[in-house]
Structures are given as C-alpha cells and as structure tokens.
mmCIF file of C-alpha atoms in Angstrom:
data_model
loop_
_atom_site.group_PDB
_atom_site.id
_atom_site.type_symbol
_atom_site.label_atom_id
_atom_site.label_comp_id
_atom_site.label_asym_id
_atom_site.label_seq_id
_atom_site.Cartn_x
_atom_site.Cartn_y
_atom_site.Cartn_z
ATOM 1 C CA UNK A 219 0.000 0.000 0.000
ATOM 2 C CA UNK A 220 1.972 2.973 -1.021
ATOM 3 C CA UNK A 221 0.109 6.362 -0.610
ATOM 4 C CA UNK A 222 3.373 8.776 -1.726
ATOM 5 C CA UNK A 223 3.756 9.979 2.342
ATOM 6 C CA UNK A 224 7.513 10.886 2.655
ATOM 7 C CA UNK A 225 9.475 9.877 6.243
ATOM 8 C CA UNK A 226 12.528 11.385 7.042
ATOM 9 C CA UNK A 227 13.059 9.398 9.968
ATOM 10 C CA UNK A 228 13.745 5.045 10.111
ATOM 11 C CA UNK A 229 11.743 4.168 12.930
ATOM 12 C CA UNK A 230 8.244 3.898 14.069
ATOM 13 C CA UNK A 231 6.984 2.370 17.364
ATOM 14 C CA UNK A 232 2.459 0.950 17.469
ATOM 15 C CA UNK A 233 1.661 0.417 20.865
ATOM 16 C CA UNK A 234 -1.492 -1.489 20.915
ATOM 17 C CA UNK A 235 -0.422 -3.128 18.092
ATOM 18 C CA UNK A 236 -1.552 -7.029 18.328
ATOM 19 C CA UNK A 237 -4.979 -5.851 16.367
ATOM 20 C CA UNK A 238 -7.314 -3.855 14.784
ATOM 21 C CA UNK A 239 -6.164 0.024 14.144
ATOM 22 C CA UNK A 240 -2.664 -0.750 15.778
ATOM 23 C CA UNK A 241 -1.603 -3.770 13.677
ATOM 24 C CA UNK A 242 -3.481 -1.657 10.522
ATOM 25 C CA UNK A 243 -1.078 0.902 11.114
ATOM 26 C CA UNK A 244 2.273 -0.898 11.790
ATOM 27 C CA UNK A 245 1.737 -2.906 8.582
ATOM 28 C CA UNK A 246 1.536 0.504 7.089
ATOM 29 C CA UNK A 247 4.333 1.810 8.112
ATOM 30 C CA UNK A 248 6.663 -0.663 7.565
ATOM 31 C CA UNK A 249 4.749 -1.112 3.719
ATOM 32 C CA UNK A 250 6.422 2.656 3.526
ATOM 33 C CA UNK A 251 10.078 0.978 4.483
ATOM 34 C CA UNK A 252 9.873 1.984 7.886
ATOM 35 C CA UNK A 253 11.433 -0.604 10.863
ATOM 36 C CA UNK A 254 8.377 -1.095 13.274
ATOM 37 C CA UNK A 255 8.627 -1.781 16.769
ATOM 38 C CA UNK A 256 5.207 -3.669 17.319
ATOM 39 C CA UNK A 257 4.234 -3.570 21.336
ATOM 40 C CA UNK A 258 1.272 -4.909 23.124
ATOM 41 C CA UNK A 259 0.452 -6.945 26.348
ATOM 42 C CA UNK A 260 -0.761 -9.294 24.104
ATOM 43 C CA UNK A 261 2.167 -11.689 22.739
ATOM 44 C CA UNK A 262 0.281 -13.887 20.339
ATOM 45 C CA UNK A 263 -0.803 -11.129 18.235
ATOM 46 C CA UNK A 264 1.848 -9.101 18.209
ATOM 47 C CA UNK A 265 3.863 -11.589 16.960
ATOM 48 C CA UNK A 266 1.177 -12.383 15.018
ATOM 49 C CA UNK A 267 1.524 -8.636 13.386
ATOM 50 C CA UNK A 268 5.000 -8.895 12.991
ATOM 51 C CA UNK A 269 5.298 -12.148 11.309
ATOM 52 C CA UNK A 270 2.703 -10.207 8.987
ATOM 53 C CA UNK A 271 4.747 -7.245 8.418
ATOM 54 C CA UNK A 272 7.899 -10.091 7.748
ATOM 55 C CA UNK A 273 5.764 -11.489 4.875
ATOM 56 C CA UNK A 274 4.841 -8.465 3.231
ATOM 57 C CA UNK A 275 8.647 -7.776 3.052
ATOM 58 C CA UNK A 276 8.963 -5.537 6.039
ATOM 59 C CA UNK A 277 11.568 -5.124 9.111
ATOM 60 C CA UNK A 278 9.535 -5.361 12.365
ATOM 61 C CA UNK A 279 10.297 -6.614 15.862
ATOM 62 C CA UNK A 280 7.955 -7.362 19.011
ATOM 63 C CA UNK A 281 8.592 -6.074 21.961
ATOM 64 C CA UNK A 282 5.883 -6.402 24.721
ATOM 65 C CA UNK A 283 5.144 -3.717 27.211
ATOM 66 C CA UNK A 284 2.211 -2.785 29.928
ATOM 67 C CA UNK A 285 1.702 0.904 29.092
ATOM 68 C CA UNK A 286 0.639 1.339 32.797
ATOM 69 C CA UNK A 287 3.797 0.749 33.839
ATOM 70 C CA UNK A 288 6.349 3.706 34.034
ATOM 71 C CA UNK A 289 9.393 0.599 34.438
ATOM 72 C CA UNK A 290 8.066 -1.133 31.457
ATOM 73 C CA UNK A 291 7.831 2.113 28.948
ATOM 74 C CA UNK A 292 11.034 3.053 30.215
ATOM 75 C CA UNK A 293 12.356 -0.389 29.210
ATOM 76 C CA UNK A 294 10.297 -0.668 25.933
ATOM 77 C CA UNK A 295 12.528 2.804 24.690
ATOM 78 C CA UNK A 296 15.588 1.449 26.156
ATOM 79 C CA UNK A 297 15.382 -1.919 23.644
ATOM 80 C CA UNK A 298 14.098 0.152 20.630
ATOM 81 C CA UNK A 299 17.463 1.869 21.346
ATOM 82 C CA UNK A 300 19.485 -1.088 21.690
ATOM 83 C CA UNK A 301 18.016 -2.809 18.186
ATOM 84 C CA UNK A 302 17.304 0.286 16.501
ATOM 85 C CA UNK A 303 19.520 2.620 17.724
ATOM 86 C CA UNK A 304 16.611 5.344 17.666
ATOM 87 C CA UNK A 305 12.960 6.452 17.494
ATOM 88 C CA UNK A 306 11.361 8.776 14.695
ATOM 89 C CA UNK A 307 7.641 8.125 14.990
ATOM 90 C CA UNK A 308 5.272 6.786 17.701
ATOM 91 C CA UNK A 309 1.527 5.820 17.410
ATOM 92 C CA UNK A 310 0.371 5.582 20.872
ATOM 93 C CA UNK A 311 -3.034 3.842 20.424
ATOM 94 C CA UNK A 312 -2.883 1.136 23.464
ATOM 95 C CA UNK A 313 -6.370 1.300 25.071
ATOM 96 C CA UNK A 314 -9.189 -0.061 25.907
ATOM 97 C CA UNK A 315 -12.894 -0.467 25.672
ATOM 98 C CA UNK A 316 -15.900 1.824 26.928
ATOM 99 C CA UNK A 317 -18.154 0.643 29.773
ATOM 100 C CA UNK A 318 -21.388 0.292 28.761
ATOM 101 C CA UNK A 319 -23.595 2.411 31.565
ATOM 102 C CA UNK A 320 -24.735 5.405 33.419
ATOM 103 C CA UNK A 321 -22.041 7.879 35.521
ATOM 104 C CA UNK A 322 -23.694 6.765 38.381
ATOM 105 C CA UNK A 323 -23.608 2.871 37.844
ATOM 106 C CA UNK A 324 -19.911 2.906 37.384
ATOM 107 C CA UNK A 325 -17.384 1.002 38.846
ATOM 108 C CA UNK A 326 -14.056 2.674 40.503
ATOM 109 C CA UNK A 327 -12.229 -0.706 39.059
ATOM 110 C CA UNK A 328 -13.562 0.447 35.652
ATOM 111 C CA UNK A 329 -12.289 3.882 35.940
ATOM 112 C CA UNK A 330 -9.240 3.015 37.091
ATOM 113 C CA UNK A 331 -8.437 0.408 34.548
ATOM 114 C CA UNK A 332 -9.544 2.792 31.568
ATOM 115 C CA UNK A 333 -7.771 5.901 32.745
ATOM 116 C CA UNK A 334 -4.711 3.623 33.727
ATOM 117 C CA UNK A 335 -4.359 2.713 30.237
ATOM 118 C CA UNK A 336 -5.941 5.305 27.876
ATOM 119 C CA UNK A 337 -4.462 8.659 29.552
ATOM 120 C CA UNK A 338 -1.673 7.068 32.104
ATOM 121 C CA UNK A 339 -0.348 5.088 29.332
ATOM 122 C CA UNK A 340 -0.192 7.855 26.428
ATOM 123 C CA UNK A 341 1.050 10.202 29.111
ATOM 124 C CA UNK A 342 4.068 7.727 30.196
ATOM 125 C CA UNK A 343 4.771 6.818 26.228
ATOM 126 C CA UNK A 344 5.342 10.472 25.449
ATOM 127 C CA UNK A 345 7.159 11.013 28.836
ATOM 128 C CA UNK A 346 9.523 8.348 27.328
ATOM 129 C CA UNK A 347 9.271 8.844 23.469
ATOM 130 C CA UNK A 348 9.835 12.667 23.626
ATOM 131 C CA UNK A 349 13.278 12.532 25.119
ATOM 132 C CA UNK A 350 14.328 10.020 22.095
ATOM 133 C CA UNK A 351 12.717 11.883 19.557
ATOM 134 C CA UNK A 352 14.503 15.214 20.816
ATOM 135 C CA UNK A 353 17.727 13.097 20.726
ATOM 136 C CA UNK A 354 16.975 12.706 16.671
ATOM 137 C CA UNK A 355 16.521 16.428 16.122
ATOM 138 C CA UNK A 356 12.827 15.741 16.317
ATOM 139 C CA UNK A 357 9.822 13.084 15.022
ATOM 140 C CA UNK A 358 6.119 12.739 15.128
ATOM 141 C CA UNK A 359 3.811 11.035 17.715
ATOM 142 C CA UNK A 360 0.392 10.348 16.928
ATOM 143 C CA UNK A 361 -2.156 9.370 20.218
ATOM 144 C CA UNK A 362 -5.007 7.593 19.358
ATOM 145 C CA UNK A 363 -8.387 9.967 21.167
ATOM 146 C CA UNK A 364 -11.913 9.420 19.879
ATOM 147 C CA UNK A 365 -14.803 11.335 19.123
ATOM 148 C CA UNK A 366 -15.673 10.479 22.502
ATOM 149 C CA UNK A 367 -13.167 12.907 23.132
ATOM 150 C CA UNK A 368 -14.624 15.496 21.283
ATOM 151 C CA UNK A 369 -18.357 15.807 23.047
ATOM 152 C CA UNK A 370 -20.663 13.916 24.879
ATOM 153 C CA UNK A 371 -20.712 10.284 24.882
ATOM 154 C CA UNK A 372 -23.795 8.491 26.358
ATOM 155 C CA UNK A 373 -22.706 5.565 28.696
ATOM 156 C CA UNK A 374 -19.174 5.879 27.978
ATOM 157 C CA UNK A 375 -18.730 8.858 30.529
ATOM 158 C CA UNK A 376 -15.304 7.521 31.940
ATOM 159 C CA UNK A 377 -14.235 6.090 28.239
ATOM 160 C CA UNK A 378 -14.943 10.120 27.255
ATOM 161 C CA UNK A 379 -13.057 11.764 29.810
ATOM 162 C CA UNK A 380 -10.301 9.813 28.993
ATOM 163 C CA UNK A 381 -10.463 10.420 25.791
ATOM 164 C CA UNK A 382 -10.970 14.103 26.516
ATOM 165 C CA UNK A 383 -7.620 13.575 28.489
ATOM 166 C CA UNK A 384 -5.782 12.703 25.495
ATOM 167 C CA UNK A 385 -6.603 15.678 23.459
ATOM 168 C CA UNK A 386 -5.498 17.636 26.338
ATOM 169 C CA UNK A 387 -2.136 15.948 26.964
ATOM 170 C CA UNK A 388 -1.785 15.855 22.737
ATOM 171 C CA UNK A 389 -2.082 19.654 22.338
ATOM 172 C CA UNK A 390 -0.251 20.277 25.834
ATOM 173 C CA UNK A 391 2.973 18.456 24.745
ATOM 174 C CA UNK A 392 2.460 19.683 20.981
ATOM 175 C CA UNK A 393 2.919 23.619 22.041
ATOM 176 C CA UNK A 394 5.715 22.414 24.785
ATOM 177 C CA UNK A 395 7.951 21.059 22.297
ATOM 178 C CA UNK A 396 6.998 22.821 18.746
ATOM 179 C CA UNK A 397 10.103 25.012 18.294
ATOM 180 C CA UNK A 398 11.938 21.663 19.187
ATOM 181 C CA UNK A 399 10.620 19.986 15.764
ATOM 182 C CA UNK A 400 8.633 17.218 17.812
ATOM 183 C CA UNK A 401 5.244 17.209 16.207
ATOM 184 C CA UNK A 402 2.176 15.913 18.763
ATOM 185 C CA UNK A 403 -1.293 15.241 16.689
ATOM 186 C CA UNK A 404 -4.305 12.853 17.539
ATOM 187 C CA UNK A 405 -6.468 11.096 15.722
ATOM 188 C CA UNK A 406 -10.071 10.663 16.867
ATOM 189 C CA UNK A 407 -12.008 7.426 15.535
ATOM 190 C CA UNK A 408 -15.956 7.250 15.128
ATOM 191 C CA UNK A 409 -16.565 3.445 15.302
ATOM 192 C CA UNK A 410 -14.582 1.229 13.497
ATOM 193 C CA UNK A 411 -14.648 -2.258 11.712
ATOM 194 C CA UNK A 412 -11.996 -4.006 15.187
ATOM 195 C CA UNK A 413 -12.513 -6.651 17.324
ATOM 196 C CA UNK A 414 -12.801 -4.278 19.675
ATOM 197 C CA UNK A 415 -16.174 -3.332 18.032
ATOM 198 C CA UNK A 416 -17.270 -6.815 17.022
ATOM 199 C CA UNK A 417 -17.052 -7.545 21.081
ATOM 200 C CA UNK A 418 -19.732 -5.063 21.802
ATOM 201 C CA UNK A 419 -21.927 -5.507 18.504
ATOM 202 C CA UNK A 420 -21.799 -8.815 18.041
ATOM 203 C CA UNK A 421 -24.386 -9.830 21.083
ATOM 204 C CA UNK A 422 -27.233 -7.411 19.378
ATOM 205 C CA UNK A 423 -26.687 -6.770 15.652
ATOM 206 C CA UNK A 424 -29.289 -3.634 15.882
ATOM 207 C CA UNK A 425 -26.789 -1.950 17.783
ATOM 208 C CA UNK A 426 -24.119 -2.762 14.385
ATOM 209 C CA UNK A 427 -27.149 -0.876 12.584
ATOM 210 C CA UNK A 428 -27.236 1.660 14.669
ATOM 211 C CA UNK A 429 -23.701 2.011 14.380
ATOM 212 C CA UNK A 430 -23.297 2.846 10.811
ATOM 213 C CA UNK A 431 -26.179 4.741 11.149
ATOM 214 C CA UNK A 432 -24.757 7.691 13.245
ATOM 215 C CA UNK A 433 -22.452 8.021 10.669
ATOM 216 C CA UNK A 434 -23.900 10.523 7.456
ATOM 217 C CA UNK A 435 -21.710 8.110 5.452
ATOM 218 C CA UNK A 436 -23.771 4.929 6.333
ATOM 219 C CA UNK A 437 -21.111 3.232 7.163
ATOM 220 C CA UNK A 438 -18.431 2.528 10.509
ATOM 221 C CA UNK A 439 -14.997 3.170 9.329
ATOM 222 C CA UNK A 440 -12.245 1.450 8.431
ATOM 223 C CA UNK A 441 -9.098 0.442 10.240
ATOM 224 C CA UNK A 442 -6.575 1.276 7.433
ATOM 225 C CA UNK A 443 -8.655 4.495 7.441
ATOM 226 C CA UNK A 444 -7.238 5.736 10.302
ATOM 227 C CA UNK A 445 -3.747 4.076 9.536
ATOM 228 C CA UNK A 446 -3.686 6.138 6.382
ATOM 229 C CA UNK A 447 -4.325 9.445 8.833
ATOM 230 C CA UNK A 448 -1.660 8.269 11.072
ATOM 231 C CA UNK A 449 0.722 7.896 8.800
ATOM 232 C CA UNK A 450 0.015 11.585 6.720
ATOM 233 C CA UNK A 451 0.257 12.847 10.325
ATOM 234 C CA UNK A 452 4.311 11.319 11.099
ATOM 235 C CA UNK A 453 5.166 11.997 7.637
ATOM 236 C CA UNK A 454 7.172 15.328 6.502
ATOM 237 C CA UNK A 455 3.796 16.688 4.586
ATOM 238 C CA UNK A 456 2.499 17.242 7.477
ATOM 239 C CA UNK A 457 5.320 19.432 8.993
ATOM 240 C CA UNK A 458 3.358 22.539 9.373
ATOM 241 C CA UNK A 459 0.572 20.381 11.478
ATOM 242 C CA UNK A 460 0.960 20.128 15.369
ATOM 243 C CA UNK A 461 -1.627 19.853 18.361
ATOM 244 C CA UNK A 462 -4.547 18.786 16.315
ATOM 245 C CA UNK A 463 -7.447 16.491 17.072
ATOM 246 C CA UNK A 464 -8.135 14.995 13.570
ATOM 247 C CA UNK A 465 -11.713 13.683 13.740
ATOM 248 C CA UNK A 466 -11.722 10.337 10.979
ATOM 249 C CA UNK A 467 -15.897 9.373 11.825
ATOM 250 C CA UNK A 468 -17.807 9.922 8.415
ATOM 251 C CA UNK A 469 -18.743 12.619 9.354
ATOM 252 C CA UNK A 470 -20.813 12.183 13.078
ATOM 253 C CA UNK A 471 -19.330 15.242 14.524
ATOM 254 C CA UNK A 472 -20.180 17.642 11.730
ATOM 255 C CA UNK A 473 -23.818 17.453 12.931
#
C-alpha cells in the first residue's frame, strides 16, 4: 500500500499493536520501508503482526510492554534503542474499551483500569518517546483519542473523559515542544470495523445498525482508514501540522 507519504526518519513504534487500528497501522508503516517496533500486552498477536509485516517484506520486531507501567515504557525505549539505535515516529493507540452504563452505575475498578491505560499510558509513552525523539533532532507522535473525546458520549462517561484527556495531553505536549521539531497530533475514531467493536456488537446486531447509522456516510470506518491518517500525520507533509485532534468518523461530529 503505497500512498506517496515521505518519512525522514527510520523508525516507528504501534503500541497497541496485536490488532485492529494498531496492527493496521504498523503494517503501514513498515509497507512505507519503515522498521516497526510492534508492542502490546498481548504476545500472540503481536507476533502475530510482525510475522505479517515479515511477509509483506517488512523489518519489524515485538517487543511487549504494559503501558501502565512507568518501568516497562522506560524499558520498551531502552530496547528500541538497543536494536534500533533510535525512534522517529510513535503511534500511541494502546487502550481499551468503553463501559457500557450510566455515571452513576460505574465502577471505581472500571475507571481506574480505563484511565490507567488510555491517559496514564499515552502520558508515560510520550514522557519516554519525547526525550528520544529530541535526541533525533525531532519526530512525530500520533495518540489515538476518539470522538468520545470530542463531546458527549452516552454511557461511555469515563471512556470520554479519557479520551478528553488525550486531546489535552496531545495539544499540551504539541505547544511544549513545537520550536523543538517534535510534532504531537491525535487522531479521533468514530466506530470502526476491530474486534474491539465486534465484542460489543456482536451480542445485538441492531446496535451494528445503529452504528453505521450515526455516521452521514452509512457506514463505521475502516481500520486502514485511520492508519492512512496516522501515517500523513508522522510523515514530513504534514510538517506545518501540530496539536490537532483529527476527527476520521464519516462525518458524526459535523452534525
């Protein structure tokens, strides 16, 4: 899949990577001759996406990593260093799902667990990327938000406020460091074609019609969809772009 994006740098880390928009995305990259550092807590399908990216012709290695773990991010740099020998570009889209309920019927577990990884996670990545990326004169890092994090979101209160959180740590980091040539975008998702989404859908296909339905398109996206954004986003056309929210959703939050 070439799509003419230009990378100055060699090396682009996917967290979240064993599936869906993650693996989407690290395939893509490395079909641009990038080396990808593939990380998830998952083991089977990250090496499942590397051996992938191997087949296609691609240079990619697995390294595993809990996001919500300062030691572990610190450790995941520290190898990309020692096989690479640097980091250019970083999709941070490790996360996970929304509860399905009411503020009030929530669960402290649940928030804990989706703030741990969705804005605890992206906040330790960059805490660790930006220093490497700074080292290289510079790079890109991409954090996967929502448009959950762009408005309201019905029974997905905690899943929004993270998402929220994202956006906020995204433009935060991208004024921080823009005279520094580290670019910080985010890409925000309507619903998209993952297993993430066939887990909630699958129990009550009206809820897959009402799905495509809340997008004018008439459709739920696509996962190389938002790889394709990702990758426009790292690459040196997008040089003059830093601290957006990039809304990919068919158009829901034009309404």
């Amino acid at each position: 899949m070439h799509m003419g994006f230009s990378f100055s740098g060699e090396v682009a880390l996917v967290t979240g990577a064993a599936a869906g928009i993650g693996r989407a995305t690290a395939l893509a990259f490395a079909g641009q001759g990038l080396k990808v550092v593939v990380s998830d807590v998952d083991n089977a399908g990250g090496e499942a996406s590397v051996e992938m990216i191997r087949q296609a012709g691609g240079e990619a290695v697995f390294i595993p990593c809990n996001v919500t773990l300062d030691s572990e991010v610190a450790a995941l740099m520290e190898q990309i260093v020692q096989c690479y020998g640097r980091l250019d570009y970083a999709f941070n889209n490790a996360g996970i799902e929304i509860e399905q309920g009411k503020l009030a019927d929530g669960s402290e577990s649940e928030f804990d667990a989706i703030m741990g990884v969705n804005v605890k996670g992206v906040w330790l990545c960059m805490k660790h990327q930006i220093p490497l990326l700074l080292a290289q004169g510079g790079g890109a890092i991409v954090n996967t938000a929502s448009v959950a994090g762009l408005g309201a979101a019905p029974k997905m209160s905690i899943y929004s406020a993270s998402k929220h959180a994202v956006i906020g740590l995204t433009k935060s980091a991208a004024v921080e460091y823009a005279k520094k040539k580290v670019r910080v975008n985010a890409v925000c998702p309507a619903v998209i074609d993952t297993d993430m989404f066939r887990r909630a859908y699958e129990a009550d296909p009206r809820k897959a019609e009402f799905a495509a339905a809340m997008h004018p398109v008439g459709r739920i996206g696509k996962v190389e969809e938002i790889a394709a954004a990702v990758l426009y986003l790292c690459s040196d056309q997008a040089a003059f772009t830093t601290g957006q929210a990039l809304a990919i959703d068919g158009g829901a939050t034009a309404i």
